[in-house]
Coordinates of C-alpha atoms in Angstrom, one line a residue:
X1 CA 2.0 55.2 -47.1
X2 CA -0.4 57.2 -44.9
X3 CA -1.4 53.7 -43.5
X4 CA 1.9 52.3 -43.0
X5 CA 3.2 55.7 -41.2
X6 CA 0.3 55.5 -38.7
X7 CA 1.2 51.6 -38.0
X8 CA 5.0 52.6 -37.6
X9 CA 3.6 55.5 -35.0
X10 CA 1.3 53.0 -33.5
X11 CA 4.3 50.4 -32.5
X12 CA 6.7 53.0 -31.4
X13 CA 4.4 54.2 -29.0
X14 CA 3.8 50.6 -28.2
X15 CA 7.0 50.2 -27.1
X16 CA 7.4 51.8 -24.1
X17 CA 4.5 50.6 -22.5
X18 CA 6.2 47.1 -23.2
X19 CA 9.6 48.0 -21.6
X20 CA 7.8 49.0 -17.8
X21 CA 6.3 45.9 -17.9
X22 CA 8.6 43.9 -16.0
X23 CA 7.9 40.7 -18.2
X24 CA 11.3 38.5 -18.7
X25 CA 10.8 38.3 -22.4
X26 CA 10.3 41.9 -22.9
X27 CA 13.4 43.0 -20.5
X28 CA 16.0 40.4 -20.8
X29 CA 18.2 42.5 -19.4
X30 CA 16.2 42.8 -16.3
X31 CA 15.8 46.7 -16.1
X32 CA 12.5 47.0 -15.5
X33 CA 12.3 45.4 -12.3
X34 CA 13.1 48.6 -10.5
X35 CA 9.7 50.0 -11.2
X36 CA 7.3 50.7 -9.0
X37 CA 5.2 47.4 -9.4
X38 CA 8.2 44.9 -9.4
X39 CA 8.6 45.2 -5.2
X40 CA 6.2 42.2 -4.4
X41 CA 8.1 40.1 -7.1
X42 CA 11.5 40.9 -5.0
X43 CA 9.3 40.0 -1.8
X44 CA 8.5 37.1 -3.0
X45 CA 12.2 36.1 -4.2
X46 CA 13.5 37.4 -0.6
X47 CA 10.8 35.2 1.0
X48 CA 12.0 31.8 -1.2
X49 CA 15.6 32.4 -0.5
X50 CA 15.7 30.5 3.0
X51 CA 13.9 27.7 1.7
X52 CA 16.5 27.4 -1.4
X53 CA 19.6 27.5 1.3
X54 CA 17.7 25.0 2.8
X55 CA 17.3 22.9 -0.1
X56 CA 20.9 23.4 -0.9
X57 CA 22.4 22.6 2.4
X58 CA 20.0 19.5 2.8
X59 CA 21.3 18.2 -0.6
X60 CA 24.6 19.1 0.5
X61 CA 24.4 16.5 3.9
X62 CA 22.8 13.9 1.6
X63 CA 25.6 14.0 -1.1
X64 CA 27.3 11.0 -0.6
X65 CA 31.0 12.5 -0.5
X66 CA 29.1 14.2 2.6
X67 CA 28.2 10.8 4.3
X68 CA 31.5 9.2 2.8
X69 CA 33.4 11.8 4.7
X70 CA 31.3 11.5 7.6
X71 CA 31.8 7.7 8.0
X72 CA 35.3 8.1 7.7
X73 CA 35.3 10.6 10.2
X74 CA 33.5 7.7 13.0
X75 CA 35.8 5.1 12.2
X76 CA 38.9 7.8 13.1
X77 CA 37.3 8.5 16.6
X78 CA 36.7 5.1 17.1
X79 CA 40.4 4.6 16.1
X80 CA 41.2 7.5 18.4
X81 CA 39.3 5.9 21.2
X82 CA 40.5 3.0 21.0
X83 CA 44.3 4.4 21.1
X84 CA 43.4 6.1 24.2
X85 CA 43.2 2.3 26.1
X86 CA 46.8 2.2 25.7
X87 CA 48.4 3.2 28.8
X88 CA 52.0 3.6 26.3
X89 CA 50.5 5.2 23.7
X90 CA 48.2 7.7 25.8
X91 CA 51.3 8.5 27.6
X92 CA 53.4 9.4 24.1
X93 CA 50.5 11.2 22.3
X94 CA 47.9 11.4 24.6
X95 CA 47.2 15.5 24.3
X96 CA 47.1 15.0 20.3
X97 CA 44.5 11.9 20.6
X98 CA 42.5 14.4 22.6
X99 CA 42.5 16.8 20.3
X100 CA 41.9 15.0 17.5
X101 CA 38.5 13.7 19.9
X102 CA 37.5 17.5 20.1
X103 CA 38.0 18.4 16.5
X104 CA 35.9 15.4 15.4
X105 CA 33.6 16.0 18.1
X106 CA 33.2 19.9 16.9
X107 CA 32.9 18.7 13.0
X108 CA 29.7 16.3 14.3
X109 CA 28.5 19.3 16.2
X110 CA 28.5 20.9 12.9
X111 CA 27.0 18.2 10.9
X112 CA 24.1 17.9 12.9
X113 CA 23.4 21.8 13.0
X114 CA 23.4 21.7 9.5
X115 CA 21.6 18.3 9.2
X116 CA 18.6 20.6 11.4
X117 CA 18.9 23.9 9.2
X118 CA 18.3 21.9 6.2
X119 CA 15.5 19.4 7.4
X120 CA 13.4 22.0 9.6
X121 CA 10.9 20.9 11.6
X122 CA 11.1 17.4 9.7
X123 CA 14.5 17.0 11.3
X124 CA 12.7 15.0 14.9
X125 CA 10.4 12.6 12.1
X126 CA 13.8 10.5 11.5
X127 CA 15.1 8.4 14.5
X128 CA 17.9 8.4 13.3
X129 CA 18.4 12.0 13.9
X130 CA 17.3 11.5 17.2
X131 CA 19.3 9.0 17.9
X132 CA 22.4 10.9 16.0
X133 CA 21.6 14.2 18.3
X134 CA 21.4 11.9 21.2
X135 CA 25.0 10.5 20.9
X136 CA 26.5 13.7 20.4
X137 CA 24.6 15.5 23.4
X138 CA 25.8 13.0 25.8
X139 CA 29.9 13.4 24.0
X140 CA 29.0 16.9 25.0
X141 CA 28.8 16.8 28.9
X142 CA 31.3 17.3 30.7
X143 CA 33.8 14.8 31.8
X144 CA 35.2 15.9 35.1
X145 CA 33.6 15.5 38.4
X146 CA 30.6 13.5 38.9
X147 CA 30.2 13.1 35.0
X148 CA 33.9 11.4 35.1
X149 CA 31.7 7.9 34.3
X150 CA 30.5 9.5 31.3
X151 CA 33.7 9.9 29.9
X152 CA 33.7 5.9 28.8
X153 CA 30.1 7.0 27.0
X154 CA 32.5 8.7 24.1
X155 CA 32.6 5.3 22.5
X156 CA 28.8 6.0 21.5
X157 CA 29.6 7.8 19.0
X158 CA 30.8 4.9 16.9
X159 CA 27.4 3.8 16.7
X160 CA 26.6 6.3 14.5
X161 CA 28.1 3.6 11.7
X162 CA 24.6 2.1 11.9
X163 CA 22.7 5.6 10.8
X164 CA 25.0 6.1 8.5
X165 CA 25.7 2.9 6.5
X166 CA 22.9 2.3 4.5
X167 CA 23.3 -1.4 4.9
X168 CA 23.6 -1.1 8.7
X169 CA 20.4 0.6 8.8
X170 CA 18.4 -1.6 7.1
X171 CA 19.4 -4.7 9.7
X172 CA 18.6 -2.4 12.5
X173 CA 15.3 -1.3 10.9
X174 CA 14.7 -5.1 10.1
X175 CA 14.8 -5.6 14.1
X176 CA 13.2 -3.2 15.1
X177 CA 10.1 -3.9 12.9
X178 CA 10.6 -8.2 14.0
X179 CA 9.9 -7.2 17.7
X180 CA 6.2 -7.8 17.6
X181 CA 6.9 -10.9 15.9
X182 CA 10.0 -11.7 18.6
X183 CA 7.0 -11.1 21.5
X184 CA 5.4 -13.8 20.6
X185 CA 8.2 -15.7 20.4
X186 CA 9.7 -15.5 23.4
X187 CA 6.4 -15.8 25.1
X188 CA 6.5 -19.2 23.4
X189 CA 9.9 -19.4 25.0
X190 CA 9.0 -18.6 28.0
X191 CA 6.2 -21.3 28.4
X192 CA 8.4 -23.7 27.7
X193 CA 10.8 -22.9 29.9
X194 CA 8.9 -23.0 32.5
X195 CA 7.0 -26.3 32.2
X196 CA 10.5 -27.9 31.5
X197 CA 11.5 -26.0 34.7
X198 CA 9.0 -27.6 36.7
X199 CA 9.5 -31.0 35.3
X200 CA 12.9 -30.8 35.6
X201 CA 12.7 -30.0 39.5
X202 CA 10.1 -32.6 39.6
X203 CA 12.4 -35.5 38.4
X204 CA 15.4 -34.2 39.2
X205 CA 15.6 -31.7 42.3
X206 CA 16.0 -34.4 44.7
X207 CA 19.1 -35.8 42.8
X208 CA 20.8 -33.0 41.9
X209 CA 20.0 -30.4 43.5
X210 CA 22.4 -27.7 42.8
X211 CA 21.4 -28.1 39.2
X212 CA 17.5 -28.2 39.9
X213 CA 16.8 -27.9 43.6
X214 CA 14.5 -24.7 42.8
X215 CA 12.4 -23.4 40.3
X216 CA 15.3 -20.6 39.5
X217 CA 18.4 -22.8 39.4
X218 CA 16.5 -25.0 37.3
X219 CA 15.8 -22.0 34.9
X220 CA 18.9 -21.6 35.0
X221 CA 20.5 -24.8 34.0
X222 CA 17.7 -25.2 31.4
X223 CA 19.2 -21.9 29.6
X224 CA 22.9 -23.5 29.5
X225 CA 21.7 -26.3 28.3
X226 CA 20.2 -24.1 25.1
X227 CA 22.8 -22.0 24.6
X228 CA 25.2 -25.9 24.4
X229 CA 27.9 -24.1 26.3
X230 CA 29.4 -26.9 28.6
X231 CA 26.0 -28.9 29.0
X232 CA 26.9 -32.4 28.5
X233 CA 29.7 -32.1 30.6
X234 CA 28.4 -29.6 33.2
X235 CA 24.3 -29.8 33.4
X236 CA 23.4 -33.4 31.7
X237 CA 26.3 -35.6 32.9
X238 CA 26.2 -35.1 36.1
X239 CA 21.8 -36.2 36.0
X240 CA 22.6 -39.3 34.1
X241 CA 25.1 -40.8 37.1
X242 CA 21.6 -41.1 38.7
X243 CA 19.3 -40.9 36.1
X244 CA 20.4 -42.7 33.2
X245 CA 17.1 -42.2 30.8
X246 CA 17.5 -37.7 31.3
X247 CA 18.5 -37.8 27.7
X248 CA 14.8 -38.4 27.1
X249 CA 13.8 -35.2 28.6
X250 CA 17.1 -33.0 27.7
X251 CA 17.5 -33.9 24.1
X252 CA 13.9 -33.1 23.0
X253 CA 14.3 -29.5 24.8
X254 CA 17.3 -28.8 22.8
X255 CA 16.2 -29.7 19.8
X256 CA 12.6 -27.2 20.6
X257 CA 15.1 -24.9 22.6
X258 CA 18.3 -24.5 20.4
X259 CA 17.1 -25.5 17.1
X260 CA 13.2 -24.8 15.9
X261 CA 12.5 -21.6 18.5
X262 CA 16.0 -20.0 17.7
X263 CA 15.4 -20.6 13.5
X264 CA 12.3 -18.9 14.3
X265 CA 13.4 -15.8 15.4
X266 CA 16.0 -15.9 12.3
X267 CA 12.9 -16.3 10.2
X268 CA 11.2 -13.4 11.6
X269 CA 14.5 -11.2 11.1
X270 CA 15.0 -12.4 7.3
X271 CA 11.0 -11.7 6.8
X272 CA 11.3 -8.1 8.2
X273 CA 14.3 -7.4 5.7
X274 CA 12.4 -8.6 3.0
X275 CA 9.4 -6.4 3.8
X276 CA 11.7 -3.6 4.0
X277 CA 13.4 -4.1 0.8
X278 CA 9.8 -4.7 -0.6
X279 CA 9.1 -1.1 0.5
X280 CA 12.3 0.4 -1.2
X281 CA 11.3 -1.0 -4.3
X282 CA 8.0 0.4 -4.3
X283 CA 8.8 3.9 -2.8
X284 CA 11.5 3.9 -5.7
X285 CA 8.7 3.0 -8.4
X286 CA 6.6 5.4 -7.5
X287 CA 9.3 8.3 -7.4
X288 CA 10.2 7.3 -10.6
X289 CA 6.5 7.2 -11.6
X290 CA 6.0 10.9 -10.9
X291 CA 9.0 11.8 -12.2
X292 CA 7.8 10.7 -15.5
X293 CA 4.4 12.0 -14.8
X294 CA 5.7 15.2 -14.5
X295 CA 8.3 15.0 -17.4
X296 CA 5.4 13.6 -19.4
X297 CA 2.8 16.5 -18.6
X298 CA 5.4 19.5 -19.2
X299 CA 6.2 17.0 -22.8
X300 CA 2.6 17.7 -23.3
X301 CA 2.7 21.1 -22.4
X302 CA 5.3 22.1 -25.1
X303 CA 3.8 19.6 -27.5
X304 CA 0.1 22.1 -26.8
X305 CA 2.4 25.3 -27.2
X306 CA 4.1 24.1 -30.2
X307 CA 0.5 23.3 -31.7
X308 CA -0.9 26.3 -30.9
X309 CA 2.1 28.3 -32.8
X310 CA 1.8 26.4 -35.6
X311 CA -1.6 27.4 -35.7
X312 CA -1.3 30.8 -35.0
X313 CA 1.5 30.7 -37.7
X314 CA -0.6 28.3 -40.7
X315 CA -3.3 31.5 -39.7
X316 CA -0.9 34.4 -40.0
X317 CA 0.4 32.3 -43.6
X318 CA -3.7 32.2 -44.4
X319 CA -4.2 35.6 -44.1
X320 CA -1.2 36.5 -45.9
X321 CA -2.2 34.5 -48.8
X322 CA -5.7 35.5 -49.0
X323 CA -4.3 39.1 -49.0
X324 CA -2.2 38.4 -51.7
X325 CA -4.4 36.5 -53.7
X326 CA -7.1 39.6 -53.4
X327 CA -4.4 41.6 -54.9

């Protein structure tokens, strides 16, 4: 009994010590963080607070209802815009069209503000924030006086359908990423148009020559005849009067012009979206890959713990027995 009542002492004056302590377990009700060494715990928690709105109101922006919203939004200016044209229909409702321009104009204002508190510093790494902040700083200057021309600059703003259309963005990316490839291409081009400029002045300046008197009209006529707008008619007819064999020179060009140059650049175009979707895919696997990295090390971490108190309680059952047993 003697031994007992000293234990029972021992514990209770255990237990205050355990109640200052701060520790979640031992205060669940979260009274001891008033105490005198709980201040750099509420530092800390005041200090992660802006980074949490952050995290919130970035996640917020990225939600989908968000961009839904925000889509729907472009294609009602651009609606509005397009209302405006309409010298009858500016006349009946034209105050309210405005309006409705500056109250979509001040929910993009908004948009991006938040788009910046959320991403930081990391906002200006996407171009398409740029480009997003760009659109809306120039719907932003004034439209009266010498900015008056700016005023027909509003209808930038529907371009923002290609930053926020995930589909959109990926065939703008895709071109942007072909225009190395495109170079080289139209340097290609370019050669050729050039030697069949020559030739063409060559053989048929002297002919014709308001179709290929000069090196430039020649040019010239050599681009209508790619783009097969009017060039039998117009450009080719009009040589073979004279020169009945041109279809030797003008149908090789378009077929070189028109058909393998022009498939080229579509090859480049379709190659870059494939490289891009080929990205997706692996920046996808590997965030799913640490995702289950991560869920498999804290499995592993509980799967240690749970060892450890099985241990600690196969021990505690040892003891027990070989307590009883020497009684």
């Amino acid at each position: 009994m003697t031994v007992e009542a000293s234990d029972k002492a021992a514990q209770e004056g255990d237990r205050p010590q355990h109640a200052g302590s701060g520790r979640a377990g031992s205060d669940p009700a979260g009274l001891g963080r008033d105490g005198p060494g709980d201040p750099p715990q509420n530092a800390s928690e005041d200090a992660a607070a802006p980074h949490s709105m952050r995290r919130r109101v970035a996640a917020f922006t990225n939600a989908p209802a968000f961009q839904t919203a925000i889509t729907a939004l472009i294609l009602a200016n651009a609606a509005v815009l397009g209302l405006e044209t309409f010298p009858a229909i500016d006349a009946a409702i034209g105050p309210w069209l405005r309006l409705a321009d500056r109250l979509i104009l001040t929910i993009f204002c908004i948009e991006i503000s938040l788009k910046f508190f959320g991403s930081g510093r990391a906002f200006f790494r996407s171009g398409w924030n740029v480009f997003d902040l760009i659109v809306i700083s120039i719907s932003l200057v004034p439209t009266t006086g010498a900015f008056a021309v700016l005023r027909a600059f509003r209808v930038l703003r529907v371009l923002r359908l290609l930053s926020i259309v995930p589909e959109l963005r990926r065939v703008v990316e895709a071109l942007v990423k072909s225009l190395p490839g495109m170079g080289s291409i139209i340097a290609v081009m370019g050669v050729v148009f050039y030697v069949g400029a020559v030739v063409s002045v060559t053989l048929f300046g002297a002919s014709n020559p308001e179709l290929f008197g000069s090196l430039g009209a020649s040019m010239y006529s050599l681009f209508q005849i790619m783009t097969l707008d009017g060039w039998s008619d117009s450009v080719v007819a009009p040589v073979m009067q004279s020169h009945p064999w041109a279809w030797m020179f003008f149908i090789p060009f378009i077929v070189v012009t028109s058909f393998a140059i022009l498939n080229l650049f579509i090859a480049i175009i379709v190659n870059s979206m494939q490289i891009l979707e080929e990205q997706e895919r692996a920046e996808t696997l590997a965030e799913a890959r640490s995702i289950a990295e991560e869920e498999g090390d804290l499995i592993i971490q509980e799967i240690r713990a749970l060892r450890a108190e099985v241990a600690v309680l196969a021990a505690a059952q040892k003891s027990t027995d070989s307590q009883g047993e020497g009684r």
